[in-house]
Amino acid sequence: MTKEELTVWALANGWRLIAGHPSLTKPGAPNDPIVRLVRKATVVNLEVRKPAGKWEKVAGESYADIVAGAEDELPRGLGFEKVPSITLLMQENRDAMVFARFSGR
């Protein structure tokens, strides 16, 4: 995947840009990112924020080594499997975005 393809995938699957990074937020705190993709020129890092507020790199890979998954699968090669409940968190973020559109936010 390229940087742009990964960004398009993320934004289509519940992630939103916060401080320039595709991010997932806590369900109760929509402006408080807890998982983010830090995109650099040739690599992307998957980071998780610890309770103390510090970001920890979970995995990192070059764009060339990330493979798009099937229609409803996560891309392979970036370490999403190391983040517990990532698919549930993505679904909650996606649902929150849909409901925000209905409420006019």
Tab-separated table of C-alpha atoms in Angstrom:
chain	number	residue	atom	x	y	z
A	1	MET	CA	0.000	0.000	0.000
A	2	THR	CA	1.078	3.570	-0.497
A	3	LYS	CA	0.828	6.347	2.078
A	4	GLU	CA	-2.242	7.712	0.295
A	5	GLU	CA	-3.942	4.296	0.007
A	6	LEU	CA	-3.413	3.640	3.716
A	7	THR	CA	-4.847	7.061	4.574
A	8	VAL	CA	-7.903	6.516	2.362
A	9	TRP	CA	-8.465	3.082	3.929
A	10	ALA	CA	-8.169	4.501	7.461
A	11	LEU	CA	-10.557	7.397	6.860
A	12	ALA	CA	-13.102	5.051	5.264
A	13	ASN	CA	-12.954	2.720	8.272
A	14	GLY	CA	-13.662	5.009	11.203
A	15	TRP	CA	-10.304	6.707	11.648
A	16	ARG	CA	-10.117	10.504	11.558
A	17	LEU	CA	-7.293	12.959	11.221
A	18	ILE	CA	-6.284	14.399	14.598
A	19	ALA	CA	-3.097	16.472	14.745
A	20	GLY	CA	-2.278	15.255	11.228
A	21	HIS	CA	-2.419	11.528	12.065
A	22	PRO	CA	-5.208	9.042	11.272
A	23	SER	CA	-6.456	8.257	14.778
A	24	LEU	CA	-9.023	6.266	16.727
A	25	THR	CA	-10.556	7.788	19.846
A	26	LYS	CA	-12.090	6.578	23.072
A	27	PRO	CA	-15.833	6.061	22.679
A	28	GLY	CA	-16.606	8.539	25.475
A	29	ALA	CA	-13.968	11.105	24.484
A	30	PRO	CA	-14.227	11.813	20.747
A	31	ASN	CA	-11.292	14.248	20.688
A	32	ASP	CA	-8.911	12.067	22.699
A	33	PRO	CA	-6.949	9.758	20.344
A	34	ILE	CA	-5.745	6.444	21.769
A	35	VAL	CA	-4.466	4.727	18.604
A	36	ARG	CA	-2.784	6.506	15.701
A	37	LEU	CA	-0.897	5.897	12.479
A	38	VAL	CA	2.214	8.053	12.228
A	39	ARG	CA	2.920	8.311	8.513
A	40	LYS	CA	6.432	9.179	7.462
A	41	ALA	CA	8.001	9.364	4.007
A	42	THR	CA	8.787	5.649	3.641
A	43	VAL	CA	7.366	3.988	6.772
A	44	VAL	CA	4.267	4.077	8.936
A	45	ASN	CA	4.181	3.408	12.675
A	46	LEU	CA	1.212	2.119	14.653
A	47	GLU	CA	1.193	3.782	18.075
A	48	VAL	CA	-0.973	3.355	21.180
A	49	ARG	CA	-1.271	5.927	23.930
A	50	LYS	CA	-0.586	4.610	27.402
A	51	PRO	CA	-2.712	5.702	30.399
A	52	ALA	CA	0.041	8.134	31.450
A	53	GLY	CA	-0.384	9.908	28.111
A	54	LYS	CA	2.844	8.778	26.428
A	55	TRP	CA	2.693	7.251	22.932
A	56	GLU	CA	4.215	3.794	22.490
A	57	LYS	CA	5.157	2.375	19.103
A	58	VAL	CA	3.488	-1.011	18.674
A	59	ALA	CA	4.730	-1.739	15.166
A	60	GLY	CA	6.222	-0.059	12.146
A	61	GLU	CA	6.653	-1.098	8.540
A	62	SER	CA	7.490	0.308	5.144
A	63	TYR	CA	4.517	1.018	2.908
A	64	ALA	CA	5.724	-1.594	0.407
A	65	ASP	CA	5.386	-4.343	3.047
A	66	ILE	CA	1.783	-3.498	3.969
A	67	VAL	CA	-0.789	-5.500	2.036
A	68	ALA	CA	-4.401	-4.399	1.691
A	69	GLY	CA	-6.837	-6.869	3.193
A	70	ALA	CA	-10.070	-8.053	1.644
A	71	GLU	CA	-13.051	-5.701	1.675
A	72	ASP	CA	-13.696	-5.861	5.426
A	73	GLU	CA	-10.250	-6.928	6.674
A	74	LEU	CA	-7.417	-4.942	8.200
A	75	PRO	CA	-4.306	-4.403	6.088
A	76	ARG	CA	-1.691	-7.056	6.811
A	77	GLY	CA	1.868	-6.353	7.879
A	78	LEU	CA	1.415	-3.361	10.163
A	79	GLY	CA	0.768	-5.138	13.465
A	80	PHE	CA	-2.922	-4.392	13.965
A	81	GLU	CA	-3.217	-7.820	15.613
A	82	LYS	CA	-1.064	-6.486	18.501
A	83	VAL	CA	-3.767	-3.979	19.494
A	84	PRO	CA	-6.528	-5.723	21.441
A	85	SER	CA	-10.044	-5.057	20.175
A	86	ILE	CA	-8.877	-2.869	17.262
A	87	THR	CA	-11.823	-3.943	15.093
A	88	LEU	CA	-14.301	-3.121	17.872
A	89	LEU	CA	-12.668	0.280	18.402
A	90	MET	CA	-12.822	0.982	14.664
A	91	GLN	CA	-16.517	0.001	14.590
A	92	GLU	CA	-17.309	2.263	17.554
A	93	ASN	CA	-15.520	5.186	15.871
A	94	ARG	CA	-17.302	4.504	12.573
A	95	ASP	CA	-20.685	4.372	14.366
A	96	ALA	CA	-19.939	7.609	16.233
A	97	MET	CA	-19.166	9.357	12.937
A	98	VAL	CA	-22.454	8.162	11.414
A	99	PHE	CA	-24.513	9.250	14.434
A	100	ALA	CA	-22.742	12.633	14.513
A	101	ARG	CA	-23.914	13.240	10.939
A	102	PHE	CA	-27.496	12.466	11.941
A	103	SER	CA	-27.394	14.847	14.905
A	104	GLY	CA	-25.918	17.653	12.797
A	105	ARG	CA	-22.527	17.907	14.542
